[in-house]
Each structure stands twice: as C-alpha cells, then as structure tokens.
mmCIF file of C-alpha atoms in Angstrom:
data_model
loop_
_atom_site.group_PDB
_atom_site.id
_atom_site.type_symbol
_atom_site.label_atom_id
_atom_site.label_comp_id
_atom_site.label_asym_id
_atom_site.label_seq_id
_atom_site.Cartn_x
_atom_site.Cartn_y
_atom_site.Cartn_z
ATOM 1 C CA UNK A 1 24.663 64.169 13.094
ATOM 2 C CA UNK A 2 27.032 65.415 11.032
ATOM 3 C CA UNK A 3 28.631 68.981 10.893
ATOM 4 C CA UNK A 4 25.841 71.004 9.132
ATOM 5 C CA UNK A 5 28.502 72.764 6.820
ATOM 6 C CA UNK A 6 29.945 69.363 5.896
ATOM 7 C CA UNK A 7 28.500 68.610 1.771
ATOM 8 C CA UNK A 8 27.628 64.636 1.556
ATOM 9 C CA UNK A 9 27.611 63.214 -2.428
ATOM 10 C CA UNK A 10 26.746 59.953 -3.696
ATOM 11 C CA UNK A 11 28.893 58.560 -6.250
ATOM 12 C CA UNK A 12 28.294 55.073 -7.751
ATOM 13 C CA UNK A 13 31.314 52.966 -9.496
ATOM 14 C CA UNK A 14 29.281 51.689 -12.771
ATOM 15 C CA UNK A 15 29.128 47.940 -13.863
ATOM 16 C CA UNK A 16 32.447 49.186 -17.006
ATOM 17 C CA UNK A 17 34.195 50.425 -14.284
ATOM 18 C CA UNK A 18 34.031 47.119 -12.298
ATOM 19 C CA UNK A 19 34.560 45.148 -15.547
ATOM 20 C CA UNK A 20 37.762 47.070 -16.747
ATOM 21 C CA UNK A 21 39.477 47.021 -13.467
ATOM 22 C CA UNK A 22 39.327 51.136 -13.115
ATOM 23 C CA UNK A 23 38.233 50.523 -9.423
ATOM 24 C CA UNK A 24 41.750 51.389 -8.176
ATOM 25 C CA UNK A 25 42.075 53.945 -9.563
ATOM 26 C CA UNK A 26 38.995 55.830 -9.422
ATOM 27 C CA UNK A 27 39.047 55.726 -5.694
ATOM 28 C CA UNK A 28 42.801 56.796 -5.201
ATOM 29 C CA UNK A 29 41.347 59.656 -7.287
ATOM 30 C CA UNK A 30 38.055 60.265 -4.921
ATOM 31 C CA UNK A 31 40.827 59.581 -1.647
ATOM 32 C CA UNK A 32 40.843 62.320 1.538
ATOM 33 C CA UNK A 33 43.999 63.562 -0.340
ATOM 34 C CA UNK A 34 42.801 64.761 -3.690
ATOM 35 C CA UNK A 35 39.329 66.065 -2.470
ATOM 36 C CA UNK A 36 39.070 66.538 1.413
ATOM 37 C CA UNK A 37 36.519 64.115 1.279
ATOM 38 C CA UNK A 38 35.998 61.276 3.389
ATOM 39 C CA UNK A 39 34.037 58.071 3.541
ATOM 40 C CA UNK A 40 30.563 57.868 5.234
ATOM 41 C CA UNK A 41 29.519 54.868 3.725
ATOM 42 C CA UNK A 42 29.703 52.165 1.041
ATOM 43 C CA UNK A 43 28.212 49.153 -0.189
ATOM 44 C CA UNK A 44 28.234 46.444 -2.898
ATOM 45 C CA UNK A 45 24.755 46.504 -4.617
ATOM 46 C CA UNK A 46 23.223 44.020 -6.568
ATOM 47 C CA UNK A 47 20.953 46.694 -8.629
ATOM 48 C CA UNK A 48 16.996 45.519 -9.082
ATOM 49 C CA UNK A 49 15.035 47.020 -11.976
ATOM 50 C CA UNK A 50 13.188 48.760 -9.130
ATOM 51 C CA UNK A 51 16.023 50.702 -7.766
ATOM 52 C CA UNK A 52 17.296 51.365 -11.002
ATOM 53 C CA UNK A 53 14.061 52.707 -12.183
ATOM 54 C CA UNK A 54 13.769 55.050 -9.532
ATOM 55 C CA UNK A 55 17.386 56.329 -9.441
ATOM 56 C CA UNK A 56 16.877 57.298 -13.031
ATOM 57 C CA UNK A 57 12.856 58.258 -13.026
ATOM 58 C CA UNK A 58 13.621 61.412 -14.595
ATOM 59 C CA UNK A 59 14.143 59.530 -17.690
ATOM 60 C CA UNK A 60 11.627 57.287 -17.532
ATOM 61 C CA UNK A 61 9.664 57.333 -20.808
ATOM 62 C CA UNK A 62 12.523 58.003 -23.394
ATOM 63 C CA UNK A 63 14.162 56.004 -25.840
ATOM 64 C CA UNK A 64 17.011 55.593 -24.373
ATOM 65 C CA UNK A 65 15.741 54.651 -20.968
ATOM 66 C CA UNK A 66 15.787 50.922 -21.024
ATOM 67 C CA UNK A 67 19.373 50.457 -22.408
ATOM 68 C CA UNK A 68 20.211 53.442 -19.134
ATOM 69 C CA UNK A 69 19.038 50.635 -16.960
ATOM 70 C CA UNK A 70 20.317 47.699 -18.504
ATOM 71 C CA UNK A 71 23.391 49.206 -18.087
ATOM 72 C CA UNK A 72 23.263 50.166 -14.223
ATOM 73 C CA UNK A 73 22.123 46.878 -13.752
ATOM 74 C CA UNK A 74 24.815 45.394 -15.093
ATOM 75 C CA UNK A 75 23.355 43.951 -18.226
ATOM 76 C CA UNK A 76 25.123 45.922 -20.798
ATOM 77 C CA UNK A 77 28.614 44.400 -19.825
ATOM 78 C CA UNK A 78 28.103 40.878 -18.688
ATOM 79 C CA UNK A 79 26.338 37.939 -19.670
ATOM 80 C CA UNK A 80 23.634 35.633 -18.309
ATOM 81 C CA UNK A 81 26.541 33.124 -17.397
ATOM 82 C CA UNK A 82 27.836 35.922 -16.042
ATOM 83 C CA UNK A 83 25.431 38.167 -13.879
ATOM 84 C CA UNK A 84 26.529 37.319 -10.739
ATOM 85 C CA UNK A 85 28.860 39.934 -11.352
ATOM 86 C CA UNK A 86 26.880 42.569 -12.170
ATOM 87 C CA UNK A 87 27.110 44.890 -9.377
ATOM 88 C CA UNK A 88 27.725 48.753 -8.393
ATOM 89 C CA UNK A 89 29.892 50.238 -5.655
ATOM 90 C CA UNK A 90 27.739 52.684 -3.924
ATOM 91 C CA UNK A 91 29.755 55.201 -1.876
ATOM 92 C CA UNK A 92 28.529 58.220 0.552
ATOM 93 C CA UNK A 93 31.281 61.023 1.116
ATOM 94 C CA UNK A 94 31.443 63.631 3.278
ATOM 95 C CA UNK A 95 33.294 66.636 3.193
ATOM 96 C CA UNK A 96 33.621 70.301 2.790
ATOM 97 C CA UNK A 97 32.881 71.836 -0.642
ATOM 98 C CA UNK A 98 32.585 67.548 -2.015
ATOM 99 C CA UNK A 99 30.169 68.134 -4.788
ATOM 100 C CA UNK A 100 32.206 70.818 -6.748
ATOM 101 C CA UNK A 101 35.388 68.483 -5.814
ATOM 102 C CA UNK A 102 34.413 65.620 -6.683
ATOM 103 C CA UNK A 103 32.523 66.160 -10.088
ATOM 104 C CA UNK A 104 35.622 67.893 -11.074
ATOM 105 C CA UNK A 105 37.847 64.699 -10.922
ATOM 106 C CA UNK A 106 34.865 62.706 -12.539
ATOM 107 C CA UNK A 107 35.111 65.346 -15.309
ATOM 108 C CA UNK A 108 32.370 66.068 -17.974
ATOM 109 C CA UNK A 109 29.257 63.375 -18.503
ATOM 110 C CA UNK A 110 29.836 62.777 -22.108
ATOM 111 C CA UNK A 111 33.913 60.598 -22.057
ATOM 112 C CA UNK A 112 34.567 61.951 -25.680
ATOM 113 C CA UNK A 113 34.018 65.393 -24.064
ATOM 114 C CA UNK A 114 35.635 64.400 -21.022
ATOM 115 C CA UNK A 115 38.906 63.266 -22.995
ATOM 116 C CA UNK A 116 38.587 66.440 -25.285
ATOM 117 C CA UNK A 117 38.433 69.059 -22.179
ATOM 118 C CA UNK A 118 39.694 67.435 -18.792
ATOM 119 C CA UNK A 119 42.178 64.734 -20.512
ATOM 120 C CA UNK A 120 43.244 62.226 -17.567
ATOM 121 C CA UNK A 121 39.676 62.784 -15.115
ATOM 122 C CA UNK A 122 38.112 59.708 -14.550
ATOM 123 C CA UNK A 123 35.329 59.781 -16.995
ATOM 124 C CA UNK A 124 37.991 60.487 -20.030
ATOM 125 C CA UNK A 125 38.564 56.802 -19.431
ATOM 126 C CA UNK A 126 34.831 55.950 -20.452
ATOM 127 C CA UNK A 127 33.655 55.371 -24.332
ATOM 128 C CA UNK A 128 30.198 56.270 -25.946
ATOM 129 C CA UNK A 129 28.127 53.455 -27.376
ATOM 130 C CA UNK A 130 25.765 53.948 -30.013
ATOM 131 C CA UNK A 131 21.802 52.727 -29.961
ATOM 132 C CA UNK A 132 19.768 51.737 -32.045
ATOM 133 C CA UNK A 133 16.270 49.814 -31.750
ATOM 134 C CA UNK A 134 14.836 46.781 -33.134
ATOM 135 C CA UNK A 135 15.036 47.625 -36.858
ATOM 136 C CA UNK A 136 18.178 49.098 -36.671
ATOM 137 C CA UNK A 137 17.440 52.919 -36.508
ATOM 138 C CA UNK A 138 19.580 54.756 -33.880
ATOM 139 C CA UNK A 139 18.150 56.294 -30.707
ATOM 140 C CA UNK A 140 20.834 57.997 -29.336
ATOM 141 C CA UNK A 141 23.351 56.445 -26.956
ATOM 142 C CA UNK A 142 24.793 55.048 -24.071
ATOM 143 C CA UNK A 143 27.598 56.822 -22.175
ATOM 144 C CA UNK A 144 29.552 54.397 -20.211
ATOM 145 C CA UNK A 145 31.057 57.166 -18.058
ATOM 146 C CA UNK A 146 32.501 54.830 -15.336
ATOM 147 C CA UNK A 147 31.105 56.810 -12.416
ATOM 148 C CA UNK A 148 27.820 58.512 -11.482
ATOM 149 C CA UNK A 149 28.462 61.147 -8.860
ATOM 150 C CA UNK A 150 25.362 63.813 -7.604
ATOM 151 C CA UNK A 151 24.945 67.193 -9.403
ATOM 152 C CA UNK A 152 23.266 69.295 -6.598
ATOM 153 C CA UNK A 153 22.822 68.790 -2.441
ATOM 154 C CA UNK A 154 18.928 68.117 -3.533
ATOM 155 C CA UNK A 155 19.953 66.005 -5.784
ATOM 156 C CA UNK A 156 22.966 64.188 -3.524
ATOM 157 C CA UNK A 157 20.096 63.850 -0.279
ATOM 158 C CA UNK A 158 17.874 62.264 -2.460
ATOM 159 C CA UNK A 159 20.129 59.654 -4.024
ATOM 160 C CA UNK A 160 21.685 58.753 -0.837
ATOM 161 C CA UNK A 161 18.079 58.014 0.705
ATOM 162 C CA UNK A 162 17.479 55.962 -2.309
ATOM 163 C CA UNK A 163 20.697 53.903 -2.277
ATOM 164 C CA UNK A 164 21.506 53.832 1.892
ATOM 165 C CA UNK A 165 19.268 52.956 5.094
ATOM 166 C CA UNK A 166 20.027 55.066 8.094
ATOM 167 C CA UNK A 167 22.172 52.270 9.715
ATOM 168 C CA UNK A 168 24.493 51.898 6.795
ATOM 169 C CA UNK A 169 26.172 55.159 8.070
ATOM 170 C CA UNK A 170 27.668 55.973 11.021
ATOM 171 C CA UNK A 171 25.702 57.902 13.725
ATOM 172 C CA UNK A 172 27.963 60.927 13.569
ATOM 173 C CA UNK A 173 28.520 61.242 10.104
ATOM 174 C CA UNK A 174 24.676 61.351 9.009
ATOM 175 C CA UNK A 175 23.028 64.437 7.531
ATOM 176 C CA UNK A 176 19.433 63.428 6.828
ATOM 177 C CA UNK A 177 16.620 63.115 9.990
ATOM 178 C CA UNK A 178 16.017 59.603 11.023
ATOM 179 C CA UNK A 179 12.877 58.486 13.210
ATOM 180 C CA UNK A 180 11.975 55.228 14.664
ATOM 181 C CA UNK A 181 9.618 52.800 13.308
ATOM 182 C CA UNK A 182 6.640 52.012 15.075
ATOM 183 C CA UNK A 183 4.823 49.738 13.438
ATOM 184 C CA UNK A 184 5.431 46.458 10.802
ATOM 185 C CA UNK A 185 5.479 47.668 7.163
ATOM 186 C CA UNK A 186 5.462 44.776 3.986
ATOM 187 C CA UNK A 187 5.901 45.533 0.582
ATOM 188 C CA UNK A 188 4.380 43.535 -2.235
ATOM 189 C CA UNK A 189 3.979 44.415 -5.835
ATOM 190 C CA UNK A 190 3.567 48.134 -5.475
ATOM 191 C CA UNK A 191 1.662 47.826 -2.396
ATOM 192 C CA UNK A 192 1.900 48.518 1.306
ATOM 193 C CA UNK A 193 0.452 46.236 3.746
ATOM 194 C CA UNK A 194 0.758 46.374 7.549
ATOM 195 C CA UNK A 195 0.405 42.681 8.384
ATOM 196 C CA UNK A 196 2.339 39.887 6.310
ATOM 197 C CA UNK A 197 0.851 38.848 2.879
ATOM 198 C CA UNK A 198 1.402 35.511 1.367
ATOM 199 C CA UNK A 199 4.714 36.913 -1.017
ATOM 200 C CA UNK A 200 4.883 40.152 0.625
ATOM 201 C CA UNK A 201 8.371 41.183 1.971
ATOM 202 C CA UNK A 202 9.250 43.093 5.165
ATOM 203 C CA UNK A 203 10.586 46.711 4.619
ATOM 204 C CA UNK A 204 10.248 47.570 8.687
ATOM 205 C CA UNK A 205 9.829 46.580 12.185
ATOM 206 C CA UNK A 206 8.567 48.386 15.155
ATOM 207 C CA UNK A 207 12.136 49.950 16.586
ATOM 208 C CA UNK A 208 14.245 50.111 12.980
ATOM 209 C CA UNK A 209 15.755 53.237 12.228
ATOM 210 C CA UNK A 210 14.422 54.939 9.239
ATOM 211 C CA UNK A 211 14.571 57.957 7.004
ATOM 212 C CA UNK A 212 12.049 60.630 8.038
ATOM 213 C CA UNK A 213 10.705 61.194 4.688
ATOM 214 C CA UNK A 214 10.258 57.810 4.468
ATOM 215 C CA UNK A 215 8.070 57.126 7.139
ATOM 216 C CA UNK A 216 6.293 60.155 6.383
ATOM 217 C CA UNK A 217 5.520 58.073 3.004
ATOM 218 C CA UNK A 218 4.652 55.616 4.468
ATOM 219 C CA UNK A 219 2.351 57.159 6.773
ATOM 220 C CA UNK A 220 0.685 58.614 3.634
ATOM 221 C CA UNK A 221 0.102 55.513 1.586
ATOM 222 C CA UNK A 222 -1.437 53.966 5.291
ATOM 223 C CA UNK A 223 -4.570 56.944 4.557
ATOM 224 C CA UNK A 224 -5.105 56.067 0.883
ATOM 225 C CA UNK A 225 -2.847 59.106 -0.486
ATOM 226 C CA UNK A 226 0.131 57.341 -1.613
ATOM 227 C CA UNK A 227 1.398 56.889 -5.342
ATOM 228 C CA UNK A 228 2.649 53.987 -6.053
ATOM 229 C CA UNK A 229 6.126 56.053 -7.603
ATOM 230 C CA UNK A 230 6.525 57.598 -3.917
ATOM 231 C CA UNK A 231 6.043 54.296 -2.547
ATOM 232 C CA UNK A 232 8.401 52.209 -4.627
ATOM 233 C CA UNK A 233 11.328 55.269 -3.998
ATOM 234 C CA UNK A 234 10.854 53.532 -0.160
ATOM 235 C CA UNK A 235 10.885 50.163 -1.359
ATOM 236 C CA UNK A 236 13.815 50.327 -3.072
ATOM 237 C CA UNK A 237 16.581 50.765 -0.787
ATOM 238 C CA UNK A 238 14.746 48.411 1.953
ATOM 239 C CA UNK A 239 15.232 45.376 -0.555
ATOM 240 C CA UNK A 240 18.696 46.208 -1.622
ATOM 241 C CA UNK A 241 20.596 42.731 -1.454
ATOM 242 C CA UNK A 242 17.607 40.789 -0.290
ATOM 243 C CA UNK A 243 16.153 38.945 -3.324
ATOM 244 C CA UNK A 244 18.182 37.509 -6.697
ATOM 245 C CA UNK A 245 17.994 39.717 -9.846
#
C-alpha cells in the first residue's frame, strides 16, 4: 500500500483535448517535475453511458446533464463515422500535496475564467459552448475544459474506484483496501445475479481482486438491500473496455 501521507487524484484528458492534439502538452504540464506527482496508473477508456452517468450523478436531473455526457463520451466532438475515436485518458497520480498541485495547473473550471485569471494553465486552452434545447431556448452550457481533475481526497477515492480495478495499479502504489472475491458475480440490466444469465456479463470470479466497498455492495444487493444506483457505481468500472458503445 501506498505511503499513507502520499495524496492520489484522478484526472481525466477529455474527448477536445484528444481531438485538438493538447495531449502533449497537458501531461508535460501534470509531469514529476512541475507537481511532484507521479503516475500510479492510466488507461484508455472507451466511456459507456453507464460510467458516464455515474461519474457525473450529482448532476443527474438538470438541463444540462445530457449534453455533460455526450460530451465525456465523446459525442460532442466526433461523429458517428467517427466514434471509434471517442475516448478519455484516465490517469491516477500519486504524490504529496497532488490535489492542490495539480488543480492549480488545470486552472479554474470555467476556460473564459481560466484565460481571464491563470492565462497559460491548461484549462485557459478550453472554450465555452452555448446550449440550447429543442426549440432553440438556451439552457446553459457546456465547458469544454480539456481536463477533469478531483476536487477533494473524498472526492479523488471515489472517482478512482469508479474509473480503476484494483489490478490496474501497482501493489505498492495503492491507497484504497482491496479484498478477494469469493464467489461469481454477473451483471445484467441493473441486476446482480450469482450464476450466469442468458445476456448477463461477468463482473467477478472467485479469487479476483476487488475494491472493499465494492464487495461490501455487492454483498448488500445479495440480501435484497441494494439500489440499483449503488449497484451500477460497481458495474461500471468492471465493464470498462468490454462491450462496443
């Protein structure tokens, strides 16, 4: 396990990011140099509506919350033709003091902000779109920011259980608990089953590695106490990569 005074973030590099080439440049920016920090993990994600949905449930419900996933899903910036590219860089770092570091060299939320008080931080390189619904009235709008990076350690823990499995990070550089499996869990359409269902997927096999608090959800929905919200927060980072969008 990792050095309990060692911070761990989760920063994401957004579908405009990908699009406009900032890649480069956004992680010579995030490199050991500039911020101390250092890589734990990272992956190439092919985002599902139901990872998505739960990295952004706190906005489920308004107006703006469809267009939010559209656009970490890649949607926003390329076509139908196109979506194989729609993707996200998912990154874990580790390091002392990394939050405060590393949301200071993504710079404010808002890019018109960003360019107005931290000119030349990654996110002054984003834009604002406007949005407007079906008849044409605007509902706010969309900041392509480039970058996602966590606000808080409760907030960094649970976005890096959400977008890693134990195994995608080293032994010695893990903060969260892990526990064994012991017992076959599949995942269909909200619901947990314990033997294969014509459809169903497999999240876990007796002997996988596995987040503590997610087996302890999973141990919950087993007696009936489960909501399906809880559930699908498991399910989410199990099926990462392992069906088309």
């Amino acid at each position: 396990m990792a050095e309990k005074q060692l911070e761990q973030t989760l920063v994401l590099i957004k579908p405009d990011a990908l699009k406009n080439s900032i890649t480069g440049f956004i992680f010579s920016q995030l490199s050991e140099l500039h911020t101390g920090a250092r890589f734990a993990a990272t992956k190439i994600v092919n985002v599902s509506r139901l990872l998505a949905e739960e990295h952004y449930v706190e906005h489920k419900g308004k107006p703006f919350f469809e267009p939010l996933l559209d656009y970490i899903m890649g949607k926003a910036h390329y076509s139908e033709e196109n979506k194989w590219k729609r993707r996200v860089i998912a990154i874990v770092y580790l390091g002392d003091g990394v939050l405060d570091r590393i949301r200071a060299l993504a710079g404010p939320t808002n890019p018109h902000q960003a360019r107005e008080e931290r000119p030349g931080c990654i996110r002054s390189l984003g834009t604002v779109v406007p949005l407007k619904d079906k008849d044409g009235k605007n509902i706010g709008e969309r900041l392509d920011n480039l970058i996602h990076t966590s606000a808080t350690t409760e907030e960094a823990e649970r976005e890096i259980k959400l977008w890693f499995v134990p195994h995608d990070i080293p032994p010695m550089m893990r903060v969260c608990p892990t526990e064994i499996c012991p017992t076959h869990y599949y995942y269909k359409e909200g619901r947990l089953y314990d033997t294969y269902e014509p459809g169903s997927m497999l999240l876990l096999a007796p002997g996988d590695m596995v987040w503590k608090t997610d087996l302890e959800i999973l141990r919950s929905c087993g007696t009936g106490e489960c909501k399906k919200g809880r559930l699908n927060t498991v399910a989410a980072k199990y099926l990462i990569n392992r069906v088309k969008v």
